[in-house]
Backbone as numpy.savetxt, mean C-alpha at the origin, in Angstrom:
# Nx Ny Nz CAx CAy CAz Cx Cy Cz
-27.75 -19.46 2.00 -27.10 -19.83 0.75 -25.65 -20.26 1.00
-24.94 -19.43 1.82 -23.53 -19.71 2.08 -23.36 -21.02 2.83
-24.28 -21.29 3.80 -24.13 -22.51 4.58 -24.32 -23.74 3.72
-25.26 -23.70 2.78 -25.46 -24.84 1.88 -24.22 -25.08 1.04
-23.64 -23.99 0.60 -22.45 -24.11 -0.24 -21.29 -24.71 0.53
-21.07 -24.21 1.74 -19.97 -24.73 2.52 -20.17 -26.18 2.88
-21.38 -26.57 3.15 -21.64 -27.97 3.48 -21.32 -28.88 2.32
-21.52 -28.40 1.12 -21.27 -29.23 -0.05 -19.82 -29.23 -0.47
-19.03 -28.18 -0.05 -17.65 -28.07 -0.51 -16.65 -28.71 0.43
-16.91 -28.68 1.75 -16.05 -29.30 2.75 -14.62 -28.78 2.65
-14.36 -27.46 2.90 -13.03 -26.86 2.86 -12.43 -26.70 4.25
-11.98 -28.11 4.17 -11.23 -27.93 5.41 -10.17 -26.70 5.33
25.43 31.15 20.98 26.69 31.92 20.62 26.69 33.03 21.28
27.77 33.95 21.33 28.06 35.19 22.02 27.65 36.34 21.13
26.99 37.44 21.76 26.53 38.57 20.96 26.92 39.84 21.67
28.00 40.56 21.21 28.45 41.78 21.89 27.39 42.84 21.92
26.52 42.92 20.97 25.51 43.97 20.93 24.57 43.91 22.12
24.49 42.75 22.78 23.61 42.65 23.93 24.07 43.50 25.08
25.41 43.73 25.15 25.94 44.60 26.21 25.49 46.03 25.99
25.58 46.49 24.71 25.13 47.83 24.37 23.65 48.00 24.69
22.88 46.98 24.32 21.45 47.05 24.55 21.11 47.16 26.02
21.88 46.47 26.86 21.59 46.48 28.29 21.81 47.85 28.89
22.80 48.61 28.37 23.04 49.96 28.90 22.00 50.93 28.41
21.51 50.72 27.18 20.52 51.63 26.64 19.16 51.50 27.33
18.80 50.28 27.68 17.46 50.03 28.21 17.43 49.71 29.69
18.58 49.95 30.42 18.59 49.62 31.84 17.83 50.62 32.69
17.69 51.87 32.18 16.97 52.89 32.96 17.82 53.52 34.03
19.15 53.25 34.11 20.03 53.81 35.13 20.54 55.17 34.69
20.84 56.10 35.66 21.40 57.41 35.31 22.81 57.27 34.79
23.25 58.26 33.97 24.55 58.15 33.32 25.67 58.77 34.13
25.44 59.35 35.32 26.49 59.94 36.14 27.21 58.91 36.96
28.00 59.40 37.99 28.72 58.47 38.86 27.76 57.82 39.84
27.99 56.61 40.17 27.22 55.89 41.17 28.17 55.27 42.16
27.68 54.85 43.30 28.52 54.23 44.31 28.29 52.73 44.32
29.39 52.00 44.41 29.31 50.57 44.69 30.05 50.39 45.99
29.38 50.10 47.02 29.96 50.11 48.36 30.18 51.55 48.76
31.45 51.95 49.15 31.74 53.32 49.55 32.52 54.08 48.50
32.82 53.42 47.34 33.64 54.06 46.32 32.81 54.48 45.14
33.01 55.76 44.70 32.27 56.20 43.51 32.85 55.56 42.27
31.96 55.26 41.35 32.38 54.64 40.09 31.93 55.53 38.95
32.89 56.01 38.14 32.58 56.90 37.04 32.16 56.10 35.83
30.92 56.33 35.40 30.40 55.56 34.27 31.08 55.90 32.96
31.64 57.12 32.88 32.36 57.49 31.67 33.58 56.63 31.48
34.37 56.47 32.57 35.54 55.60 32.47 35.12 54.15 32.23
34.02 53.78 32.86 33.52 52.41 32.65 33.12 52.20 31.20
32.50 53.24 30.61 32.10 53.12 29.21 33.31 52.99 28.32
34.37 53.81 28.60 35.59 53.70 27.78 36.22 52.33 27.90
36.25 51.83 29.15 36.82 50.49 29.36 35.99 49.45 28.63
34.65 49.65 28.69 33.78 48.68 28.02 34.01 48.71 26.52
34.20 49.90 25.97 34.43 50.02 24.53 35.74 49.34 24.13
36.79 49.52 25.01 38.07 48.86 24.69 37.90 47.34 24.70
37.15 46.85 25.66 36.91 45.40 25.75 36.13 44.92 24.54
35.08 45.68 24.20 34.28 45.30 23.04 35.09 45.31 21.77
36.00 46.32 21.68 36.86 46.38 20.49 37.73 45.18 20.36
38.26 44.73 21.48 39.10 43.51 21.45 38.28 42.30 21.07
37.07 42.21 21.68 36.21 41.07 21.38 35.83 41.06 19.92
35.42 42.26 19.40 34.99 42.34 18.01 36.12 42.02 17.06
37.34 42.55 17.39 38.50 42.27 16.52 38.82 40.80 16.49
38.77 40.19 17.69 39.03 38.75 17.77 37.97 37.96 17.03
36.72 38.37 17.21 35.61 37.67 16.55 35.71 37.78 15.03
36.11 39.02 14.56 36.23 39.23 13.11 37.37 38.43 12.54
38.52 38.42 13.24 39.66 37.66 12.73 39.37 36.18 12.70
38.56 35.71 13.66 38.18 34.30 13.66 37.34 33.97 12.44
36.40 34.88 12.09 35.58 34.66 10.91 36.41 34.63 9.66
37.42 35.61 9.60 38.27 35.67 8.41 39.09 34.40 8.26
39.60 33.89 9.38 40.46 32.70 9.32 39.68 31.49 8.89
38.39 31.43 9.23 37.60 30.24 8.91 36.74 30.40 7.67
36.80 31.57 7.05 35.86 31.87 5.98 35.99 30.94 4.79
37.19 30.83 4.25 37.34 30.09 3.00 37.21 28.58 3.15
37.93 27.95 4.11 37.89 26.48 4.14 36.54 25.91 4.56
35.77 26.63 5.40 34.62 25.99 6.03 33.27 26.59 5.69
33.22 27.66 4.90 31.92 28.24 4.64 31.00 27.26 3.91
29.74 27.21 4.33 28.78 26.22 3.83 28.35 26.49 2.40
28.54 27.71 1.93 28.05 28.05 0.60 29.10 27.90 -0.48
30.25 27.28 -0.15 31.29 27.14 -1.17 30.81 26.25 -2.31
31.40 26.42 -3.47 31.03 25.65 -4.64 31.61 24.24 -4.55
30.81 23.25 -5.00 31.33 21.89 -5.08 32.28 21.78 -6.27
33.31 20.97 -6.11 34.18 20.71 -7.25 33.46 19.81 -8.23
33.99 19.71 -9.43 33.36 18.89 -10.47 33.25 17.44 -10.03
34.32 16.92 -9.42 34.31 15.52 -8.98 33.30 15.29 -7.87
33.14 16.30 -6.98 32.16 16.17 -5.90 30.75 16.17 -6.45
30.48 17.07 -7.43 29.16 17.09 -8.03 28.85 15.77 -8.72
29.84 15.21 -9.40 29.64 13.92 -10.08 29.31 12.82 -9.10
30.07 12.78 -7.98 29.83 11.74 -6.98 28.48 11.92 -6.32
28.12 13.18 -6.01 26.83 13.44 -5.39 25.69 13.03 -6.31
25.84 13.34 -7.58 24.82 12.95 -8.56 24.67 11.45 -8.63
25.78 10.74 -8.62 25.71 9.27 -8.68 25.09 8.69 -7.43
25.41 9.27 -6.26 24.83 8.77 -5.02 23.32 8.97 -5.01
22.86 10.13 -5.53 21.43 10.38 -5.58 20.73 9.41 -6.50
21.40 9.08 -7.60 20.81 8.10 -8.52 20.67 6.76 -7.84
21.70 6.37 -7.08 21.65 5.07 -6.40 20.51 5.02 -5.41
20.13 6.18 -4.83 19.09 6.20 -3.82 17.69 6.38 -4.39
17.58 6.69 -5.68 16.30 6.96 -6.30 15.69 5.67 -6.86
14.63 5.15 -6.24 14.05 3.89 -6.73 13.44 4.02 -8.10
13.10 5.24 -8.50 12.48 5.42 -9.81 13.48 5.26 -10.96
14.77 5.36 -10.67 15.75 5.10 -11.71 15.67 3.64 -12.16
15.42 2.75 -11.20 15.26 1.34 -11.53 14.00 1.12 -12.35
12.93 1.79 -11.96 11.69 1.68 -12.73 11.86 2.24 -14.14
12.60 3.32 -14.27 12.87 3.91 -15.58 13.60 2.92 -16.46
14.58 2.23 -15.89 15.33 1.23 -16.64 14.44 0.08 -17.07
13.55 -0.34 -16.17 12.64 -1.44 -16.50 11.67 -1.04 -17.60
11.17 0.21 -17.53 10.25 0.66 -18.56 10.93 0.70 -19.92
12.14 1.21 -19.97 12.85 1.28 -21.24 13.10 -0.12 -21.80
13.38 -1.06 -20.90 13.57 -2.44 -21.33 12.28 -3.03 -21.87
11.16 -2.75 -21.19 9.85 -3.21 -21.67 9.55 -2.63 -23.04
9.82 -1.35 -23.22 9.51 -0.69 -24.49 10.31 -1.29 -25.64
11.61 -1.51 -25.41 12.46 -2.01 -26.50 12.30 -3.50 -26.75
12.08 -4.27 -25.69 12.04 -5.72 -25.83 10.64 -6.30 -25.96
9.64 -5.52 -25.62 8.28 -6.05 -25.67 7.37 -5.20 -26.55
7.20 -3.95 -26.18 6.28 -3.08 -26.90 6.65 -2.93 -28.37
7.90 -2.57 -28.65 8.30 -2.31 -30.04 8.34 -3.59 -30.87
8.60 -4.72 -30.22 8.61 -5.99 -30.95 7.21 -6.52 -31.21
6.22 -6.02 -30.47 4.82 -6.43 -30.66 3.96 -5.21 -30.91
4.41 -4.34 -31.77 3.79 -3.04 -31.97 2.35 -3.15 -32.45
2.10 -4.07 -33.37 0.75 -4.22 -33.91 -0.23 -4.61 -32.80
0.18 -5.54 -31.94 -0.67 -5.98 -30.84 -1.02 -4.81 -29.92
-0.04 -4.01 -29.55 -0.29 -2.89 -28.65 -1.10 -1.79 -29.32
-0.94 -1.63 -30.62 -1.77 -0.65 -31.34 -3.22 -1.09 -31.37
-3.44 -2.39 -31.50 -4.81 -2.91 -31.45 -5.41 -2.72 -30.06
-4.59 -2.95 -29.02 -5.08 -2.75 -27.65 -5.42 -1.29 -27.39
-4.73 -0.40 -28.07 -5.03 1.03 -27.90 -6.42 1.38 -28.39
-6.94 0.57 -29.30 -8.27 0.81 -29.84 -9.37 0.17 -29.01
-9.11 -1.03 -28.48 -10.14 -1.73 -27.70 -9.50 -2.85 -26.88
-10.26 -3.32 -25.90 -9.83 -4.47 -25.10 -10.95 -5.50 -25.06
-10.58 -6.75 -25.08 -11.56 -7.83 -24.98 -10.97 -8.97 -24.17
-10.74 -8.74 -22.88 -10.12 -9.77 -22.03 -11.02 -10.98 -21.83
-10.39 -12.13 -21.68 -11.12 -13.35 -21.40 -11.44 -13.48 -19.91
-10.63 -12.85 -19.07 -10.75 -13.03 -17.62 -11.01 -11.71 -16.91
-11.80 -11.81 -15.86 -11.90 -10.78 -14.83 -11.26 -11.40 -13.59
-10.19 -10.77 -13.07 -9.46 -11.33 -11.94 -9.64 -10.43 -10.72
-10.01 -11.03 -9.61 -10.10 -10.32 -8.34 -9.04 -10.91 -7.43
-8.02 -10.12 -7.14 -6.87 -10.61 -6.37 -6.59 -9.69 -5.20
-5.72 -10.15 -4.32 -5.36 -9.37 -3.14 -4.36 -8.28 -3.51
-4.38 -7.18 -2.75 -3.45 -6.07 -2.98 -2.05 -6.37 -2.45
-1.86 -7.50 -1.82 -0.57 -7.90 -1.27 0.53 -7.80 -2.34
1.66 -7.19 -1.99 2.74 -6.97 -2.95 3.37 -8.27 -3.44
3.14 -9.36 -2.72 3.71 -10.65 -3.12 2.82 -11.44 -4.07
1.65 -10.90 -4.35 0.68 -11.64 -5.14 0.26 -10.81 -6.36
1.00 -10.95 -7.42 0.67 -10.25 -8.67 0.16 -11.29 -9.66
-1.13 -11.26 -9.98 -1.68 -12.31 -10.85 -1.03 -12.38 -12.21
-0.64 -11.25 -12.78 0.02 -11.28 -14.09 1.37 -11.97 -14.01
2.05 -11.79 -12.90 3.35 -12.43 -12.72 3.19 -13.92 -12.44
2.22 -14.27 -11.61 2.02 -15.67 -11.23 1.45 -16.49 -12.37
0.45 -15.96 -13.05 -0.27 -16.71 -14.07 0.10 -16.31 -15.50
1.04 -15.40 -15.64 1.54 -15.06 -16.96 0.57 -14.31 -17.85
-0.35 -13.56 -17.26 -1.28 -12.78 -18.08 -0.51 -11.74 -18.90
-0.85 -11.65 -20.17 -0.27 -10.65 -21.05 -1.23 -9.46 -21.15
-0.74 -8.29 -21.56 -1.61 -7.12 -21.69 -2.83 -7.41 -22.56
-4.00 -7.11 -22.03 -5.24 -7.35 -22.76 -5.94 -8.63 -22.39
-5.31 -9.50 -21.60 -5.91 -10.80 -21.28 -6.78 -10.79 -20.03
-6.46 -9.94 -19.06 -7.18 -9.99 -17.79 -7.52 -8.60 -17.29
-8.81 -8.37 -17.06 -9.27 -7.14 -16.42 -9.19 -7.39 -14.92
-8.34 -6.62 -14.21 -7.99 -6.98 -12.84 -8.35 -5.90 -11.84
-8.89 -6.33 -10.71 -9.09 -5.44 -9.56 -8.45 -6.11 -8.35
-7.77 -5.31 -7.54 -7.11 -5.86 -6.36 -7.57 -5.08 -5.13
-7.83 -5.81 -4.06 -8.24 -5.18 -2.81 -7.73 -5.99 -1.63
-7.97 -5.53 -0.43 -7.54 -6.25 0.76 -8.28 -7.58 0.85
-7.51 -8.66 0.86 -8.03 -10.02 1.05 -8.89 -10.52 -0.11
-8.73 -9.92 -1.28 -9.45 -10.37 -2.49 -10.93 -10.67 -2.22
-11.60 -9.77 -1.54 -13.00 -9.99 -1.17 -13.96 -9.40 -2.20
-15.06 -10.09 -2.39 -16.15 -9.58 -3.22 -17.31 -9.25 -2.30
-17.70 -7.99 -2.20 -18.86 -7.66 -1.36 -20.14 -8.10 -2.04
-21.18 -8.40 -1.28 -22.46 -8.76 -1.91 -23.07 -7.54 -2.59
-24.00 -7.80 -3.48 -24.67 -6.74 -4.23 -25.30 -5.70 -3.29
-25.85 -6.16 -2.17 -26.52 -5.28 -1.22 -25.55 -4.34 -0.51
-24.27 -4.60 -0.60 -23.26 -3.76 0.06 -23.21 -2.37 -0.55
-23.61 -2.28 -1.80 -23.61 -0.98 -2.48 -22.34 -0.75 -3.28
-22.14 0.50 -3.62 -21.02 0.84 -4.50 -19.67 0.65 -3.84
-18.75 0.11 -4.60 -17.34 -0.02 -4.20 -16.53 -0.15 -5.48
-15.21 -0.02 -5.38 -14.40 -0.15 -6.59 -14.50 -1.56 -7.17
-14.72 -2.55 -6.30 -14.83 -3.93 -6.78 -16.15 -4.14 -7.51
-17.24 -3.66 -6.95 -18.54 -3.84 -7.63 -18.59 -3.04 -8.92
-17.96 -1.87 -8.96 -17.91 -1.09 -10.19 -17.10 -1.82 -11.26
-16.01 -2.43 -10.85 -15.18 -3.19 -11.79 -15.94 -4.41 -12.32
-16.70 -5.05 -11.44 -17.50 -6.20 -11.87 -18.54 -5.78 -12.90
-19.21 -4.69 -12.64 -20.23 -4.22 -13.57 -19.63 -3.93 -14.95
-18.49 -3.27 -14.97 -17.86 -2.95 -16.25 -17.35 -4.20 -16.96
-16.72 -5.08 -16.21 -16.15 -6.29 -16.81 -17.21 -7.19 -17.39
-18.32 -7.36 -16.68 -19.36 -8.29 -17.11 -20.29 -7.66 -18.14
-20.76 -6.45 -17.89 -21.75 -5.85 -18.77 -21.17 -5.17 -20.00
-19.98 -4.64 -19.90 -19.38 -3.93 -21.04 -18.36 -4.79 -21.76
-17.42 -5.35 -21.03 -16.39 -6.17 -21.67 -16.86 -7.59 -21.95
-17.89 -8.00 -21.25 -18.47 -9.33 -21.40 -17.41 -10.44 -21.27
-16.70 -10.41 -20.16 -15.71 -11.46 -19.89 -16.41 -12.80 -19.76
-15.67 -13.84 -20.06 -16.24 -15.19 -19.98 -15.92 -15.87 -18.65
-14.93 -15.36 -17.92 -14.52 -16.00 -16.68 -14.19 -14.96 -15.62
-14.67 -15.23 -14.40 -14.25 -14.44 -13.24 -13.45 -15.36 -12.33
-12.24 -14.94 -12.00 -11.35 -15.74 -11.16 -11.01 -14.96 -9.90
-11.37 -15.51 -8.73 -11.03 -14.92 -7.44 -9.80 -15.64 -6.91
-8.72 -14.89 -6.70 -7.45 -15.49 -6.30 -7.09 -15.10 -4.86
-7.05 -16.10 -3.98 -6.57 -15.90 -2.62 -5.13 -16.38 -2.50
-4.56 -16.24 -1.31 -3.15 -16.62 -1.16 -2.80 -16.91 0.29
-1.66 -17.53 0.47 -1.17 -17.88 1.80 -0.73 -16.64 2.58
-0.78 -16.73 3.90 -0.35 -15.68 4.81 -0.93 -14.31 4.45
-2.23 -14.31 4.24 -2.93 -13.08 3.87 -3.16 -12.21 5.10
-2.62 -11.00 5.09 -2.78 -10.09 6.22 -4.22 -9.69 6.44
-5.01 -9.58 5.35 -6.41 -9.24 5.48 -7.20 -10.31 6.20
-6.91 -11.56 5.90 -7.58 -12.68 6.58 -7.14 -12.76 8.03
-5.88 -12.50 8.31 -5.41 -12.47 9.69 -6.14 -11.38 10.48
-6.37 -10.24 9.84 -7.12 -9.17 10.50 -8.56 -9.60 10.76
-9.13 -10.32 9.81 -10.49 -10.82 9.97 -10.58 -11.81 11.13
-9.64 -12.73 11.19 -9.67 -13.78 12.21 -9.35 -13.26 13.62
-8.62 -12.15 13.71 -8.26 -11.61 15.02 -9.10 -10.40 15.39
-10.11 -10.11 14.60 -10.95 -8.94 14.82 -11.77 -9.07 16.10
-11.77 -8.00 16.88 -12.54 -7.98 18.13 -13.88 -7.29 17.89
-14.87 -7.75 18.61 -16.20 -7.14 18.50 -16.27 -5.89 19.38
-15.59 -4.83 18.93 -15.55 -3.58 19.68 -16.23 -2.49 18.84
-17.48 -2.20 19.14 -18.22 -1.22 18.33 -17.66 0.19 18.43
-16.85 0.46 19.46 -16.30 1.80 19.63 -15.11 2.10 18.75
-14.46 1.08 18.24 -13.27 1.29 17.40 -13.67 1.37 15.94
-13.05 2.30 15.21 -13.35 2.49 13.80 -12.09 2.25 12.98
-12.20 1.38 12.02 -11.07 1.07 11.16 -11.58 0.75 9.77
-11.00 1.34 8.75 -11.39 1.02 7.39 -11.12 -0.44 7.08
-9.99 -0.97 7.58 -9.65 -2.37 7.35 -10.70 -3.27 7.98
-11.06 -2.97 9.23 -12.07 -3.78 9.92 -13.40 -3.75 9.18
-13.82 -2.56 8.74 -15.08 -2.44 8.02 -15.06 -3.26 6.74
-13.91 -3.26 6.05 -13.83 -3.98 4.78 -13.79 -5.49 4.99
-12.90 -5.98 5.84 -12.77 -7.44 6.00 -13.99 -8.04 6.65
-14.84 -7.22 7.26 -16.09 -7.76 7.82 -16.96 -8.40 6.77
-16.70 -8.09 5.51 -17.42 -8.73 4.41 -17.25 -10.24 4.49
-16.10 -10.70 4.98 -15.82 -12.14 5.08 -16.20 -12.74 6.41
-17.11 -12.12 7.14 -17.49 -12.60 8.47 -18.04 -14.02 8.46
-18.81 -14.36 7.44 -19.37 -15.72 7.38 -18.26 -16.75 7.20
-17.21 -16.40 6.47 -16.07 -17.31 6.31 -15.36 -17.51 7.64
-15.28 -16.48 8.43 -14.68 -16.61 9.76 -15.52 -17.52 10.65
-16.83 -17.35 10.63 -17.70 -18.17 11.47 -17.62 -19.64 11.10
-17.62 -19.92 9.80 -17.53 -21.32 9.37 -16.16 -21.90 9.68
-15.12 -21.07 9.63 -13.77 -21.53 9.99 -13.70 -21.87 11.46
-14.28 -21.03 12.29 -14.26 -21.29 13.74 -15.03 -22.57 14.05
-16.07 -22.85 13.27 -16.84 -24.08 13.50 -16.09 -25.31 13.04
-15.40 -25.20 11.92 -14.73 -26.36 11.33 -13.31 -26.55 11.81
-12.61 -25.48 12.17 -11.19 -25.59 12.51 -10.85 -24.82 13.78
-11.83 -24.63 14.66 -11.61 -23.86 15.88 -10.61 -24.48 16.83
-10.37 -25.79 16.71 -9.43 -26.46 17.60 -8.00 -26.42 17.07
-7.80 -25.88 15.90 -6.47 -25.80 15.31 -5.76 -24.51 15.70
-4.48 -24.43 15.37 -3.71 -23.24 15.69 -4.24 -22.04 14.90
-3.90 -20.84 15.36 -4.37 -19.63 14.67 -3.88 -19.61 13.23
-2.66 -20.07 13.01 -2.12 -20.10 11.65 -2.94 -21.02 10.74
-3.30 -22.18 11.27 -4.09 -23.12 10.47 -5.51 -22.62 10.26
-6.05 -21.94 11.25 -7.38 -21.35 11.07 -7.35 -20.30 9.95
-6.31 -19.50 9.93 -6.18 -18.48 8.88 -6.07 -19.14 7.51
-5.32 -20.23 7.43 -5.18 -20.92 6.16 -6.53 -21.46 5.68
-7.29 -22.02 6.61 -8.62 -22.51 6.27 -9.51 -21.36 5.80
-9.44 -20.24 6.51 -10.30 -19.10 6.18 -9.89 -18.46 4.86
-8.62 -18.53 4.52 -8.15 -17.98 3.23 -8.88 -18.64 2.06
-9.09 -19.94 2.19 -9.80 -20.67 1.13 -11.32 -20.51 1.28
-11.79 -20.53 2.50 -13.23 -20.40 2.73 -13.74 -19.04 2.25
-12.93 -18.00 2.42 -13.37 -16.67 2.00 -13.46 -16.56 0.48
-12.66 -17.35 -0.23 -12.76 -17.38 -1.70 -14.13 -17.90 -2.10
-14.56 -18.96 -1.45 -15.88 -19.52 -1.75 -16.99 -18.56 -1.36
-16.79 -17.83 -0.25 -17.77 -16.82 0.13 -17.88 -15.73 -0.93
-16.75 -15.36 -1.51 -16.76 -14.35 -2.57 -17.43 -14.88 -3.84
-17.23 -16.16 -4.14 -17.89 -16.75 -5.30 -19.41 -16.72 -5.11
-19.85 -17.00 -3.89 -21.29 -16.92 -3.61 -21.78 -15.48 -3.72
-20.99 -14.54 -3.23 -21.40 -13.14 -3.30 -21.51 -12.66 -4.74
-20.72 -13.23 -5.62 -20.82 -12.86 -7.04 -22.22 -13.15 -7.57
-22.80 -14.22 -7.09 -24.13 -14.61 -7.58 -25.25 -13.72 -7.06
-24.96 -12.80 -6.13 -25.98 -11.86 -5.67 -26.14 -10.69 -6.65
-25.22 -10.58 -7.62 -25.34 -9.53 -8.64 -26.24 -10.06 -9.76
-27.35 -9.44 -10.03 -28.32 -9.97 -11.00 -27.72 -10.27 -12.36
-26.88 -9.37 -12.88 -26.33 -9.59 -14.21 -25.30 -10.72 -14.23
-24.69 -11.03 -13.08 -23.77 -12.17 -13.00 -24.56 -13.47 -12.89
-25.55 -13.48 -12.00 -26.37 -14.68 -11.83 -27.04 -15.08 -13.14
-27.49 -14.11 -13.91 -28.15 -14.38 -15.18 -27.19 -15.04 -16.16
-25.99 -14.50 -16.29 -25.03 -15.05 -17.25 -24.50 -16.42 -16.82
-24.36 -16.62 -15.52 -23.94 -17.94 -15.04 -25.01 -18.97 -15.35
-26.26 -18.60 -15.11 -27.37 -19.51 -15.41 -27.45 -19.84 -16.90
-27.07 -18.88 -17.73 -27.09 -19.09 -19.18 -25.80 -19.72 -19.71
-24.90 -20.02 -18.81 -23.61 -20.66 -19.16 -22.75 -19.79 -20.08
-22.90 -18.48 -20.00 -22.04 -17.57 -20.76 -20.95 -16.95 -19.87
-21.01 -17.27 -18.59 -20.02 -16.78 -17.63 -19.72 -17.87 -16.62
-18.44 -18.08 -16.34 -18.02 -19.09 -15.36 -17.29 -18.43 -14.20
-17.51 -18.98 -13.01 -16.89 -18.45 -11.80 -15.86 -19.45 -11.28
-14.68 -18.95 -10.96 -13.58 -19.82 -10.55 -12.89 -19.29 -9.30
-12.39 -20.22 -8.50 -11.58 -19.88 -7.35 -10.15 -20.33 -7.56
-9.22 -19.59 -7.00 -7.81 -19.95 -7.09 -7.10 -19.63 -5.80
-6.13 -20.45 -5.40 -5.39 -20.22 -4.17 -3.90 -20.38 -4.44
-3.15 -19.31 -4.22 -1.70 -19.30 -4.46 -0.95 -19.42 -3.15
-0.21 -20.50 -3.00 0.65 -20.72 -1.83 2.07 -20.31 -2.22
2.48 -19.09 -1.81 3.81 -18.64 -2.23 4.93 -19.20 -1.36
4.59 -19.96 -0.33 5.61 -20.63 0.48 6.16 -21.83 -0.29
5.27 -22.60 -0.89 5.66 -23.78 -1.65 5.51 -23.58 -3.16
5.04 -22.43 -3.56 4.79 -22.11 -4.97 3.90 -23.17 -5.62
2.68 -23.28 -5.08 1.66 -24.14 -5.67 0.42 -23.30 -5.92
-0.44 -23.80 -6.81 -1.67 -23.07 -7.13 -2.80 -24.07 -7.23
-3.87 -23.82 -6.49 -5.08 -24.64 -6.57 -6.14 -23.88 -7.35
-6.87 -24.61 -8.16 -7.91 -23.98 -8.97 -9.17 -24.82 -8.94
-10.33 -24.19 -8.88 -11.60 -24.92 -8.94 -12.65 -24.03 -9.60
-13.75 -24.65 -10.02 -14.84 -23.94 -10.70 -16.14 -24.15 -9.93
-16.90 -23.09 -9.79 -18.19 -23.17 -9.11 -19.27 -23.55 -10.11
-20.03 -24.57 -9.76 -21.20 -24.95 -10.55 -22.44 -24.40 -9.86
-23.30 -23.76 -10.62 -24.51 -23.18 -10.05 -25.68 -23.45 -10.99
-26.59 -24.23 -10.52 -27.84 -24.44 -11.27 -28.86 -25.11 -10.34
-30.10 -25.07 -10.76 -31.17 -25.66 -9.97 -31.07 -27.19 -9.97
-31.49 -27.76 -8.85 -31.66 -29.21 -8.72 -30.39 -30.00 -9.05
-29.30 -29.60 -8.41 -28.09 -30.42 -8.51 -28.25 -31.65 -7.62
-27.37 -32.59 -7.80 -27.44 -33.82 -7.00 -27.29 -33.47 -5.53
-28.17 -33.99 -4.72 -28.16 -33.70 -3.29 -29.05 -32.53 -2.92
-29.68 -31.92 -3.89 -30.61 -30.84 -3.62 -29.99 -29.46 -3.50
-28.68 -29.36 -3.68 -28.02 -28.07 -3.58 -27.97 -27.37 -4.94
-27.80 -26.07 -4.92 -27.63 -25.33 -6.17 -26.15 -25.16 -6.52
-25.27 -25.54 -5.61 -23.85 -25.24 -5.79 -23.01 -26.51 -5.68
-21.95 -26.52 -6.44 -21.01 -27.63 -6.38 -19.68 -27.17 -6.95
-18.66 -28.00 -6.77 -17.32 -27.69 -7.28 -16.94 -28.73 -8.34
-16.34 -28.24 -9.39 -15.84 -29.16 -10.42 -14.48 -28.67 -10.90
-13.82 -29.53 -11.66 -12.52 -29.21 -12.24 -11.51 -28.71 -11.22
-11.52 -29.36 -10.07 -10.57 -28.98 -9.04 -9.20 -29.59 -9.36
-8.15 -28.78 -9.32 -6.82 -29.28 -9.65 -5.77 -28.50 -8.88
-4.61 -29.09 -8.77 -3.49 -28.44 -8.07 -2.30 -28.38 -9.02
-1.72 -27.20 -9.13 -0.57 -27.02 -10.03 0.69 -26.80 -9.18
1.69 -27.58 -9.50 2.95 -27.46 -8.74 4.14 -27.79 -9.63
């Protein structure tokens, strides 16, 4: 099915206590001992040691007293220091910016369109189901100006649609809800330039020993990679990725038709499938529509119509 479609589309410290401890646990007798030929009285040694320890302790204590007030870590911050610290923390908190944006949205958008948002609270009836990439540079609502309630959106790595046989996934669950419950009239798959997911697909090695969630997911677009290698294998890696970015959109459009409830609605002309490609380098957008029906011209079931470029 995919090959027929592609053929028709041509997408190109110190511790004094330790001294005391050493005498207690040394196991030596407490009387006089000899060092060389001279007896050494441990009592006098102990007195001398105590005098030394007293000097050390006094010096150590006076040092603590001298440094106690100016340098202790537990001192209270002054009012001006607390104010500055609070402001610095605010500057470093990214959620303060989000808080400001939310308040702006509420006052300038939500409250000015209160009836609309109250209606949305009761139900939604979007015209579009959008499947877009999770890339932070590609926000379909920002690019295409979708307003709340207009587009039911799912985003994943490389905007891929797995085939029906793939089983459950967040994308297939979203498709089921959007088509069967919300009854959207249009499904739009949006790809984009410099897609990291497509780059991962194109540079993927056939190593069965390595396990990667990304590799497992982008493998859904394996047929797009194969057709890209056949059509653009002599081009640079960057150009191959660009070709595959568009080819994978068409592969996802074909995969949509493997879902029985989607194929049925497309055949009945109550649901349309569309591809879109956003080039954020030049800020252009390409859009096309997939035609699917029996006995199209040339014997294929698939064709492209309403292809346009927005710039």
